[in-house]
CSV table of C-alpha atoms and ligand atoms in Angstrom, one decimal:
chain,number,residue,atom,x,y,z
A,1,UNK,CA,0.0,0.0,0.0
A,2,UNK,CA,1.4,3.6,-0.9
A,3,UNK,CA,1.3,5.9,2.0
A,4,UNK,CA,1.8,9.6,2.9
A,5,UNK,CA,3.3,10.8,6.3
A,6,UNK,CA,2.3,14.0,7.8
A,7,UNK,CA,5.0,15.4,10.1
A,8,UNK,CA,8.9,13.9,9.8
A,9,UNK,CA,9.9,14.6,13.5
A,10,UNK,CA,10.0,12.1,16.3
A,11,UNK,CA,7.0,9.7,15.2
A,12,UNK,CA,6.9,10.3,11.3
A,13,UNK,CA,10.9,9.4,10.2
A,14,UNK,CA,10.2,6.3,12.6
A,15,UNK,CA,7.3,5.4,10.4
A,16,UNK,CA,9.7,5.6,7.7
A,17,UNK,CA,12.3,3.7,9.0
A,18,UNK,CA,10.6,0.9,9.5
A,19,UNK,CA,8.7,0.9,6.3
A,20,UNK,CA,12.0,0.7,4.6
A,21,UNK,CA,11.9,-3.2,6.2
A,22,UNK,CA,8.8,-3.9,4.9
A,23,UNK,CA,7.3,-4.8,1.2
A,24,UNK,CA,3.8,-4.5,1.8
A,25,UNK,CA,4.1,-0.3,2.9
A,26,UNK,CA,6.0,2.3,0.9
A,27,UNK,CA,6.1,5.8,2.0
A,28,UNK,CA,5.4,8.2,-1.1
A,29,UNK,CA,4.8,11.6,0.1
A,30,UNK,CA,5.8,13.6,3.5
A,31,UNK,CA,4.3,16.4,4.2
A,32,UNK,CA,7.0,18.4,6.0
A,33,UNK,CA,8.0,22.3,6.6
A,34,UNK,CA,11.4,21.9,6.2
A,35,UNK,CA,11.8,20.5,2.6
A,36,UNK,CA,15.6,19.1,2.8
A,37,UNK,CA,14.1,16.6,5.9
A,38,UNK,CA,13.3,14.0,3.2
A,39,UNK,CA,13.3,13.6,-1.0
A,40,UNK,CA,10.0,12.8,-0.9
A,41,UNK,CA,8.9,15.4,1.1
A,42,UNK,CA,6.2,18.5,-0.1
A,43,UNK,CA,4.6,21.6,1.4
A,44,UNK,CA,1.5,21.4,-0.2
A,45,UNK,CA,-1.3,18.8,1.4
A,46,UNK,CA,-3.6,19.1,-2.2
A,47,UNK,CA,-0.2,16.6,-3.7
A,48,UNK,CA,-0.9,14.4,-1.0
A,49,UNK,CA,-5.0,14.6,-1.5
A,50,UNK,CA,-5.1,14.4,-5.1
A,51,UNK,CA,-2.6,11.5,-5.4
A,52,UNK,CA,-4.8,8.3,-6.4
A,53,UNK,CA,-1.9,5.9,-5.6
A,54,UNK,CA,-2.4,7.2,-2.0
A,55,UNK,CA,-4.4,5.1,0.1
A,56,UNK,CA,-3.7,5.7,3.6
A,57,UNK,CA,-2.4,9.3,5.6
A,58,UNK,CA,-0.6,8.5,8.7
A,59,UNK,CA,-0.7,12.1,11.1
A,60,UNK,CA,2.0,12.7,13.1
A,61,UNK,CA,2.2,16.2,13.4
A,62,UNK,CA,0.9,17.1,16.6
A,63,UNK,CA,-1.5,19.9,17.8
A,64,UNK,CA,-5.1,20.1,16.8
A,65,UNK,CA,-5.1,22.8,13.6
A,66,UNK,CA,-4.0,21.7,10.6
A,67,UNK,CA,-4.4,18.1,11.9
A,68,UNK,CA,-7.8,18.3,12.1
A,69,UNK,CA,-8.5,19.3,8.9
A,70,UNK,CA,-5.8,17.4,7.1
A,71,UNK,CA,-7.5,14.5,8.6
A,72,UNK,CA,-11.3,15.3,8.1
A,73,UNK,CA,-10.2,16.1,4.2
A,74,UNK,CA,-8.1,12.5,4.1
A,75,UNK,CA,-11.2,10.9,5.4
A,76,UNK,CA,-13.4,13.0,3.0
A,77,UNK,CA,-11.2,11.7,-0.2
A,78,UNK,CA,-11.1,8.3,1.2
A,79,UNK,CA,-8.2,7.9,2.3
A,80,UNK,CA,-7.1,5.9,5.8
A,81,UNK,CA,-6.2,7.4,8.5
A,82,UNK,CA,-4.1,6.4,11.1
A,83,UNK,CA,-2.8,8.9,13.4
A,84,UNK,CA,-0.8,8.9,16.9
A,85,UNK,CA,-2.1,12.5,17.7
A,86,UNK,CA,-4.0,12.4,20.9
A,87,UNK,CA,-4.8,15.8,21.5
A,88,UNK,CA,-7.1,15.9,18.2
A,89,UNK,CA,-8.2,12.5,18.3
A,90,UNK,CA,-9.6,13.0,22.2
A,91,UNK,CA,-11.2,16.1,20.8
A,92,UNK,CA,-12.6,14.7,17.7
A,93,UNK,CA,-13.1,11.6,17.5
A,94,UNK,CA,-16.8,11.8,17.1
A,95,UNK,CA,-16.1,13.4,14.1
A,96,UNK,CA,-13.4,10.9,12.8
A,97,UNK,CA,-15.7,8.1,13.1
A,98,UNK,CA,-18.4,9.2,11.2
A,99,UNK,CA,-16.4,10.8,8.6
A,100,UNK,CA,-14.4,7.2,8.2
A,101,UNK,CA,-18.1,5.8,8.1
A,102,UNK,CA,-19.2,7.9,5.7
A,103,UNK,CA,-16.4,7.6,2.9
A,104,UNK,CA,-15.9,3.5,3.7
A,105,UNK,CA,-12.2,4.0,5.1
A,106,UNK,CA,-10.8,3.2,8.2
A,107,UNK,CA,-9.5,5.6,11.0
A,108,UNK,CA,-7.2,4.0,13.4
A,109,UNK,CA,-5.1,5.3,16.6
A,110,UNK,CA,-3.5,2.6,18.5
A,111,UNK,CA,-0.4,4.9,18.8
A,112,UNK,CA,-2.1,7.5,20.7
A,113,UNK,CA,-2.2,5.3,23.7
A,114,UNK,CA,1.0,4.0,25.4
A,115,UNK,CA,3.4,4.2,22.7
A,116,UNK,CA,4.4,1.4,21.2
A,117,UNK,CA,2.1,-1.2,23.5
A,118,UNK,CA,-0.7,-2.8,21.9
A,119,UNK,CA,-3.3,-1.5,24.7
A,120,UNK,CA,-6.1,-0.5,22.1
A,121,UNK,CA,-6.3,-3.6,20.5
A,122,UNK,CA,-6.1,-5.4,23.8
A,123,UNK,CA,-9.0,-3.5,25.2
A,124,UNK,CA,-10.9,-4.4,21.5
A,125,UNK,CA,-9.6,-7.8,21.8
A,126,UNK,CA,-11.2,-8.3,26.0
A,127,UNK,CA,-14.6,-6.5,24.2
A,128,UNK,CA,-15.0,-9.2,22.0
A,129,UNK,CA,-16.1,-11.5,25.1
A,130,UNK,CA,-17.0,-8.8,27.4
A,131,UNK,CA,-17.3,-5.6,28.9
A,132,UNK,CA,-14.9,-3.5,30.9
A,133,UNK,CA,-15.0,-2.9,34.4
A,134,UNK,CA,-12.1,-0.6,35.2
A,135,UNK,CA,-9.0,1.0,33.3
A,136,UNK,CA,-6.4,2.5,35.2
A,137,UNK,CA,-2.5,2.9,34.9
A,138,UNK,CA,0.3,5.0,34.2
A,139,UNK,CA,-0.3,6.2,30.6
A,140,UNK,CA,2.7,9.1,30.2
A,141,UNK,CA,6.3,8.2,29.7
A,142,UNK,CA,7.6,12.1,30.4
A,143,UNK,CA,5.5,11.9,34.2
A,144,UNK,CA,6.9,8.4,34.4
A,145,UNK,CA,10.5,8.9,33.9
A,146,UNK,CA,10.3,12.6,35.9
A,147,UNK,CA,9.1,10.4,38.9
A,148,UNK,CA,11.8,7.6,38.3
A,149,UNK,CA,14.3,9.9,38.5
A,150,UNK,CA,13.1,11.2,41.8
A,151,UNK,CA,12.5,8.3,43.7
A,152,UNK,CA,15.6,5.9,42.5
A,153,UNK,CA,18.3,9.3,42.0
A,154,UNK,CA,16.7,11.9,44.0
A,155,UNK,CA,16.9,14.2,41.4
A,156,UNK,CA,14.6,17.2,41.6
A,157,UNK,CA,11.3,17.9,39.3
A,158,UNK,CA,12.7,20.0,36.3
A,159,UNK,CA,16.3,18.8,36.2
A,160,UNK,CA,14.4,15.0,34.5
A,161,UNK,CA,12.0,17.3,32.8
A,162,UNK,CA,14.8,18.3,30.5
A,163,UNK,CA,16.3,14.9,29.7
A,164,UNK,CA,12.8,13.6,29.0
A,165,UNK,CA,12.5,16.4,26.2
A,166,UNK,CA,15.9,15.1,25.2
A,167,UNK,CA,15.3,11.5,24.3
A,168,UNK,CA,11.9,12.2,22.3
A,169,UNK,CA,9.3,11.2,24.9
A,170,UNK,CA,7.9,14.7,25.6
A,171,UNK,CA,5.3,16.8,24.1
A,172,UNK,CA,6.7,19.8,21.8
A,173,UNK,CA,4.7,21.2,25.1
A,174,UNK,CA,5.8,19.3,27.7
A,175,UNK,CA,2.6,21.5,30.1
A,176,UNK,CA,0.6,18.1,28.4
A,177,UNK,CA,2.8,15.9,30.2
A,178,UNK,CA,3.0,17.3,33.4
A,179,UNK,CA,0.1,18.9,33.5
A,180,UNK,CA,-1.8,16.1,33.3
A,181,UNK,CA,-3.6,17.0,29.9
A,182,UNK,CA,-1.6,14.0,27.8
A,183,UNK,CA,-2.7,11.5,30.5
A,184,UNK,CA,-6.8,13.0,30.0
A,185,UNK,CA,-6.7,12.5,26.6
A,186,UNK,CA,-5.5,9.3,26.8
A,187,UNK,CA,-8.5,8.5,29.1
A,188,UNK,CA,-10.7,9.8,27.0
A,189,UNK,CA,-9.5,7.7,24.2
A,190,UNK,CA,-8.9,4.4,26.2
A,191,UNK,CA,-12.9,5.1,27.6
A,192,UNK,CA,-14.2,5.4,23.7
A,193,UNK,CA,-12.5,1.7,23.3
A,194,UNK,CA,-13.6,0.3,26.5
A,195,UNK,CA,-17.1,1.4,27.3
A,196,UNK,CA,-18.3,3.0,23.6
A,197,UNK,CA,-18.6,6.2,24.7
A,198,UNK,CA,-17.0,9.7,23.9
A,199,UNK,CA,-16.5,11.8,27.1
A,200,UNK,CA,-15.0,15.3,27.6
A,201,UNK,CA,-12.8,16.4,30.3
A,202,UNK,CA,-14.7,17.7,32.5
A,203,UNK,CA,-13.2,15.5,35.3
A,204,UNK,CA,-10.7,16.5,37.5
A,205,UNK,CA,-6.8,16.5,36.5
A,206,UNK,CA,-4.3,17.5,39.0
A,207,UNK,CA,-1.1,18.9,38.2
A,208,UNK,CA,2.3,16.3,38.7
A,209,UNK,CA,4.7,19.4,38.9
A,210,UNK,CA,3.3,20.5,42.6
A,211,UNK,CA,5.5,17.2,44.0
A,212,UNK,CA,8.6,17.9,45.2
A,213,UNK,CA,11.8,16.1,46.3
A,214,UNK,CA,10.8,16.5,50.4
A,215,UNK,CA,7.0,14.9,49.3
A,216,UNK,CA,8.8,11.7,47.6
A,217,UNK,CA,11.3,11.4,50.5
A,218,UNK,CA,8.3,11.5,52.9
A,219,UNK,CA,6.5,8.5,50.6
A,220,UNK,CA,9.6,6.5,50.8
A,221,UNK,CA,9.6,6.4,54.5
A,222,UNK,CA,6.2,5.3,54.5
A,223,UNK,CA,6.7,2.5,52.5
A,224,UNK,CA,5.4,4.2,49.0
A,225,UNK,CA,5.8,5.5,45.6
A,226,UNK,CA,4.2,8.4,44.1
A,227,UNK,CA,3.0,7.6,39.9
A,228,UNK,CA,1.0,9.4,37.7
A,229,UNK,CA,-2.7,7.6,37.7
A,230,UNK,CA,-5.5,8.5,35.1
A,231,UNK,CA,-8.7,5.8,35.5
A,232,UNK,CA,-11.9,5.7,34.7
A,233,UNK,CA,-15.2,3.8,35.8
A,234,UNK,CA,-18.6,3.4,34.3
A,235,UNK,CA,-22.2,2.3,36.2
A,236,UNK,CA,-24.9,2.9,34.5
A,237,UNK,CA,-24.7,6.0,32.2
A,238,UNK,CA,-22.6,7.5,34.7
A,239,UNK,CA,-18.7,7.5,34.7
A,240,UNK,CA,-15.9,8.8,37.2
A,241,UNK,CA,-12.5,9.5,36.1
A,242,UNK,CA,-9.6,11.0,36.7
A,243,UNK,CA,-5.4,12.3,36.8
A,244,UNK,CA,-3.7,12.5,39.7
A,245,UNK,CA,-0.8,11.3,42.0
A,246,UNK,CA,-1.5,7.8,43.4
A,247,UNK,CA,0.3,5.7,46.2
A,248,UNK,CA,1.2,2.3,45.8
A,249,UNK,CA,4.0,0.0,47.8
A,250,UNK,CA,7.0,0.2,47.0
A,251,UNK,CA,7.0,-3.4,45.8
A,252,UNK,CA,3.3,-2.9,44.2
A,253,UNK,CA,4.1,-3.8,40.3
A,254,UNK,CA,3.4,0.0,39.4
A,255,UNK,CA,5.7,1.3,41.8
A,256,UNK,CA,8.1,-0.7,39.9
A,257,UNK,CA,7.7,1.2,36.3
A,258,UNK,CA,10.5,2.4,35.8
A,259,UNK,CA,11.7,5.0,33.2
A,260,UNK,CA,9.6,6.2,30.2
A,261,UNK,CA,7.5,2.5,30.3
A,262,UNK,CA,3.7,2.8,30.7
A,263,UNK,CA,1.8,-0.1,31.8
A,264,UNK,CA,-1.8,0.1,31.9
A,265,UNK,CA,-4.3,-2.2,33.7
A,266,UNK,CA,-8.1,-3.1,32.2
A,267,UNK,CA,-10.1,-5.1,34.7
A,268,UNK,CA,-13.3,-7.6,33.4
A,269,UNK,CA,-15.2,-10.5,34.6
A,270,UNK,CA,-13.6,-13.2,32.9
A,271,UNK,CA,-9.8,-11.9,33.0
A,272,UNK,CA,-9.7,-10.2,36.2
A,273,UNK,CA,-6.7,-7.5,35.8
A,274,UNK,CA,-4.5,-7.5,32.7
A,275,UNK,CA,-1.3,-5.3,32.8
A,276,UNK,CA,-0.4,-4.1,29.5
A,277,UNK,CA,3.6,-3.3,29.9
A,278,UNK,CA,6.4,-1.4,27.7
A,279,UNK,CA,7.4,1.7,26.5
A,280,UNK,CA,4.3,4.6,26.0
A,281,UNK,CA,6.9,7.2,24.6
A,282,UNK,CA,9.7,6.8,21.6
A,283,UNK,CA,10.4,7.2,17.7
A,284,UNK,CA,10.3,3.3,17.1
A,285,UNK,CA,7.8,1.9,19.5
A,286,UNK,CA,5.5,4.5,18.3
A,287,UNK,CA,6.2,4.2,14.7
A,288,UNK,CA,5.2,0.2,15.4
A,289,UNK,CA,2.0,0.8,16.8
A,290,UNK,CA,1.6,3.3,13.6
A,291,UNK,CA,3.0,0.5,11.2
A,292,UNK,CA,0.5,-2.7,13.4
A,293,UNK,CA,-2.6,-0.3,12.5
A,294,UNK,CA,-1.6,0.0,8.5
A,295,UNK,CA,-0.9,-3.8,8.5
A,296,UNK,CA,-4.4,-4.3,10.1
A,297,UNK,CA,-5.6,-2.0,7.5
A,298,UNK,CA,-4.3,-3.6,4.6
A,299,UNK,CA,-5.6,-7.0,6.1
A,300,UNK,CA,-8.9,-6.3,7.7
A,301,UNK,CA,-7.8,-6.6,11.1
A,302,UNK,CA,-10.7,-5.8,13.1
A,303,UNK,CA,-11.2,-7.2,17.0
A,304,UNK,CA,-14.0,-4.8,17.9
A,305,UNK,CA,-15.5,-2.3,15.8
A,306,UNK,CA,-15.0,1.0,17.5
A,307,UNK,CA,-18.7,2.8,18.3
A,308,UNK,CA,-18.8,5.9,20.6
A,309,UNK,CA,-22.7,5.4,20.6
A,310,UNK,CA,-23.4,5.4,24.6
A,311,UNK,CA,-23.7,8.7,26.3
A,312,UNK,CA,-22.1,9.0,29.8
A,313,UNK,CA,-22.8,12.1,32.3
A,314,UNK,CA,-19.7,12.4,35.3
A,315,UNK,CA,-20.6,11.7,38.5
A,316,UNK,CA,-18.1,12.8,41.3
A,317,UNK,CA,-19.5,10.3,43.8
A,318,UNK,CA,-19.8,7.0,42.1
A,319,UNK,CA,-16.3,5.6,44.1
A,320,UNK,CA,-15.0,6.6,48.0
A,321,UNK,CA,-11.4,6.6,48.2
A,322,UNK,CA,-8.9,7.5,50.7
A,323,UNK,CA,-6.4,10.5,49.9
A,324,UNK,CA,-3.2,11.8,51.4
A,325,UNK,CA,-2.9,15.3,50.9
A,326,UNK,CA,0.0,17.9,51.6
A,327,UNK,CA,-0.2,20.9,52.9
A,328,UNK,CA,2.1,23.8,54.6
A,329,UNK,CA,-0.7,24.2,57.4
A,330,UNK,CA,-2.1,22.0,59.5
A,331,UNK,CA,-6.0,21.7,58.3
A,332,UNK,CA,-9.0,21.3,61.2
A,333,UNK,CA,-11.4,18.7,60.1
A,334,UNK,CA,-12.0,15.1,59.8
A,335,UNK,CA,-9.2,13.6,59.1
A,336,UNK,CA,-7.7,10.0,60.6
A,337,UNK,CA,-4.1,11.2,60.6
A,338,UNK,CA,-2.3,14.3,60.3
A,339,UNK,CA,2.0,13.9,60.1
A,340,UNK,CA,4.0,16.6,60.0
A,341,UNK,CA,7.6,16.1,58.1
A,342,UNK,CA,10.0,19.1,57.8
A,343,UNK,CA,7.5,22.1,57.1
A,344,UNK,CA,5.2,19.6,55.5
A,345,UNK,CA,1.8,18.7,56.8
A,346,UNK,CA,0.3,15.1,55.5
A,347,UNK,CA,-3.6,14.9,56.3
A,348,UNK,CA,-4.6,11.4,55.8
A,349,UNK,CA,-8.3,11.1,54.9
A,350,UNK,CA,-11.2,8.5,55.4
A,351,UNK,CA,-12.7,7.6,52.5
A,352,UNK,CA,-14.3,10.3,50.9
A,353,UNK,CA,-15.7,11.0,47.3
A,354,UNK,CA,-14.7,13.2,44.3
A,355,UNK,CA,-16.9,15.9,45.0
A,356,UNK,CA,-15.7,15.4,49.1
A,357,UNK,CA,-12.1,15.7,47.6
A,358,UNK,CA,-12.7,18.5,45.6
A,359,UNK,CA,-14.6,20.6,48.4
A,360,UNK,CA,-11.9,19.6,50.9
A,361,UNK,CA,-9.2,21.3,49.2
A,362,UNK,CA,-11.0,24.4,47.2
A,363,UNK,CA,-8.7,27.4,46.8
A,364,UNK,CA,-5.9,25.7,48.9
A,365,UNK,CA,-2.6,25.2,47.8
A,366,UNK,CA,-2.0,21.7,48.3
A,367,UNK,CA,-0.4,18.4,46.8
A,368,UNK,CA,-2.9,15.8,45.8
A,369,UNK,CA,-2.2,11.8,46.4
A,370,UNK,CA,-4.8,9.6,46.1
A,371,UNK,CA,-3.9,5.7,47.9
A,372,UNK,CA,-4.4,3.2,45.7
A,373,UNK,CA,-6.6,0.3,46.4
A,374,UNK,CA,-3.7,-2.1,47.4
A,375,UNK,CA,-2.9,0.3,50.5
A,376,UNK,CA,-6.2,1.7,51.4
B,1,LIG,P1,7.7,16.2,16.5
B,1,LIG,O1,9.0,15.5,16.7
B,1,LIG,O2,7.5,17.6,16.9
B,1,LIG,O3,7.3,16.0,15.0
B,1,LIG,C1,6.2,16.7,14.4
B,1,LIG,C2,6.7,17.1,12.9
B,1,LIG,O4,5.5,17.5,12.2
B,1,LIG,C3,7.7,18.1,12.9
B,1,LIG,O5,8.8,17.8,12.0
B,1,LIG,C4,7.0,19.4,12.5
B,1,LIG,O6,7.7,20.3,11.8
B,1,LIG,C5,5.9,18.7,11.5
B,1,LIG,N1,4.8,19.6,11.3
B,1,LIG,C6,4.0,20.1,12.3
B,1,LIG,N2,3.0,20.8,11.8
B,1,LIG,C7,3.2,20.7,10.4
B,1,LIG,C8,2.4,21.3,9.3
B,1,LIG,N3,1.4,22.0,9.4
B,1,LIG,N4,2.9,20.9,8.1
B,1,LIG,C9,4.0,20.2,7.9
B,1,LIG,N5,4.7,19.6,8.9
B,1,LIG,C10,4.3,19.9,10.1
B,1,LIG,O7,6.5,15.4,17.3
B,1,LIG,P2,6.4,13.8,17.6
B,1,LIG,O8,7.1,13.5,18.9
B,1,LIG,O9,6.9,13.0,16.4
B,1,LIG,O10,4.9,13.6,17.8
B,1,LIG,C11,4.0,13.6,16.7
B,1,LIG,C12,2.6,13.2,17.2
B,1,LIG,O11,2.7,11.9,17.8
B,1,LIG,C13,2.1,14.1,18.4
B,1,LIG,O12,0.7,14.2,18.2
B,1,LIG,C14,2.4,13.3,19.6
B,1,LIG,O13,1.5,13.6,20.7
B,1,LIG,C15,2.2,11.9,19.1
B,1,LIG,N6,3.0,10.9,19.9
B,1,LIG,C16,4.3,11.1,20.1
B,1,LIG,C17,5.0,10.1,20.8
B,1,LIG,C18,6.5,10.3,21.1
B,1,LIG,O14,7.0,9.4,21.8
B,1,LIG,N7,7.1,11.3,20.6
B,1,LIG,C19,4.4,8.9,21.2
B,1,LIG,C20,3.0,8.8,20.9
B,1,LIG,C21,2.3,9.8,20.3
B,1,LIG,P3,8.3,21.6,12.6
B,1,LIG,O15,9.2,21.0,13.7
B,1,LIG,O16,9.1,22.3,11.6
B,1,LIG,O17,7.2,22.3,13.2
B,2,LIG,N1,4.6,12.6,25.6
B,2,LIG,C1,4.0,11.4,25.7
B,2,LIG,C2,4.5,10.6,26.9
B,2,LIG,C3,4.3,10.6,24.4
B,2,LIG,O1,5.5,11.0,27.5
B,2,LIG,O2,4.0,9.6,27.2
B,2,LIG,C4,3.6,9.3,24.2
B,2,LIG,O3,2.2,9.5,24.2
């Protein structure tokens, strides 16, 4: 099949790497700024469009605008699409869909979610038999190896931050990665797969860059570590989901993720929990996830077809959970522990709700930890 790349950084000249192995994909066009990148590069999208031979348009640009219309108008001429963008796709994949419907081509993402591990397909392979109950896991590289770095060197928040940007695993923004806005998009995404719905993010997202070497020192004395969480639940038509810090122990397998790997856990009846494990961030792994979904394309590879038909409404009291939460005062209220370390205040909750949570700490400056189920 004869392809076109859009974007040759990171993701794209991975895609075209490994193409260079394979007979059944050839890379014909790249769309690119910078025109010496590639031979086979152009400016111009319409000699991408308008070229018959061109079947299939993989996105790797990044950002929503162009991507979002270079991908409706792929879609539109009937093109495939597979793209590892998941700041447009958690945006529009409603949109995708129907387009791909429409026009009688495929749209596929499998990238957008933990790098190079097959986690989509997993999820569509677990909703062949049946539903999902949970999803949950560490789903950004760039938070991942930042919090490595911390707990096994010590190092302090922006020095890994840098190193991260380095090696290819953050965002041309890194704010998406430790912000939490990466890992909410990848939510959104994973809960379209696993309970065929499309949800917005409107739940809450705490920031990662509030922890600080003295808050991961304090964890380790207690017996845990500190890794970026985004879940999400369903009952009913209502979900709860969210980003945030959560404990595990120090020998928990999450606690023992270490550098840019993801590993993300879906929960059902039949299989209980199954860990998906490897590296979310990188120019090759990607790029396979990217090449996996053009193979599938080419041979009908389909485990469960992707429908976003259910509508969900959030619900900040569907789960009770306990929370540890730092502050530089010590709070009055209901709490079952307060400890105080250096100028550090921990207040240890009972197990409260979302909306609890949320009115708990309400214009207080605060670090958010949330302990996981294997501790609480
Ligand atoms: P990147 O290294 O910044 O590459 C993006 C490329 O696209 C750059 O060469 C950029 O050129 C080019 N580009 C951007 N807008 C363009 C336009 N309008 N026309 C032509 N070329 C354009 O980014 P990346 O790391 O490969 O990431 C690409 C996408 O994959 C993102 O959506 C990201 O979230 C996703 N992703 C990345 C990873 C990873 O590990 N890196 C993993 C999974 C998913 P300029 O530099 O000149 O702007
Ligand atoms: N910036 C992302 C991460 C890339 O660090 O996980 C992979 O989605």
């Amino acid at each position: 099949m004869k392809i076109a790349v859009l974007g040759f950084g990171t993701v794209g000249s991975g895609v075209y790497e490994i193409s260079q192995n394979l007979k059944d994909i050839e890379v014909k066009k790249v769309l690119e700024k910078d025109l010496s990148k590639i031979n086979i590069a152009t400016d111009n999208y319409d000699e991408i469009i308008n070229d018959r031979e061109i079947e299939l348009v993989v996105e790797c640009m990044g950002g929503l605008h162009p991507a979002y219309e270079f991908i409706m108008k792929a879609l539109q001429n009937k093109k495939h699409v597979v793209s590892a963008n998941k700041a447009v796709i958690a945006k529009y994949l409603d949109e995708f869909l129907k387009a791909a419907q429409e026009n009688g081509v495929e749209f596929r993402f499998e990238a957008s979610v933990g790098g190079g591990i097959p986690c989509l397909a997993g999820i569509q392979k677990i909703r062949r038999v049946e539903n999902v109950d949970k999803i949950y896991g560490i789903f950004n590289g760039t938070s991942n190896f930042i919090l490595d770095n911390m707990y096994r060197f010590e190092n302090e928040f922006f020095t890994t931050l840098k190193t991260a940007q380095e090696l290819g695993y953050a965002e041309a923004d890194p704010s998406a990665d430790i912000d939490g806005y990466d890992v909410t998009n990848k939510v959104i995404i994973s809960f379209a797969l696993a309970y065929d719905g499309f949800i917005k993010n409107e739940f809450p997202c705490f920031t990662l860059r509030d922890i600080t070497k003295e808050d991961v020192s304090y964890f380790r004395k207690k017996g845990y570590i500190a890794k970026y969480i985004g879940e999400a639940i369903t009952s009913g038509n209502e979900y709860q989901a969210s980003v945030m810090l959560n404990l595990f122990p120090t020998n928990a397998l999450e606690g023992n993720v270490l550098s840019n790997y993801n590993m993300i856990t879906v929960v059902s009846h039949t299989m209980g929990e199954v860990k998906f494990y490897g590296q979310g961030a990188g120019k090759l792994p990607t790029a396979n996830a990217i090449i996996q979904d053009i193979l599938d394309i080419i041979t009908g590879v389909q485990f469960h077809k992707t429908s976003i038909a259910k509508k969900y409404s959030y619900s900040p009291n569907l789960l009770k959970h306990k929370y540890v939460l730092r502050f530089n005062e010590e709070l009055k209220g209901n709490f079952e522990k307060i400890e105080k370390d250096r100028n550090n205040f921990y207040h240890f909750t009972s197990e409260i709700s979302q909306a609890e949570l949320i009115k708990l700490i309400k214009g207080k400056d605060c670090l958010v930890t949330k302990l996981s189920e294997v501790l609480a």
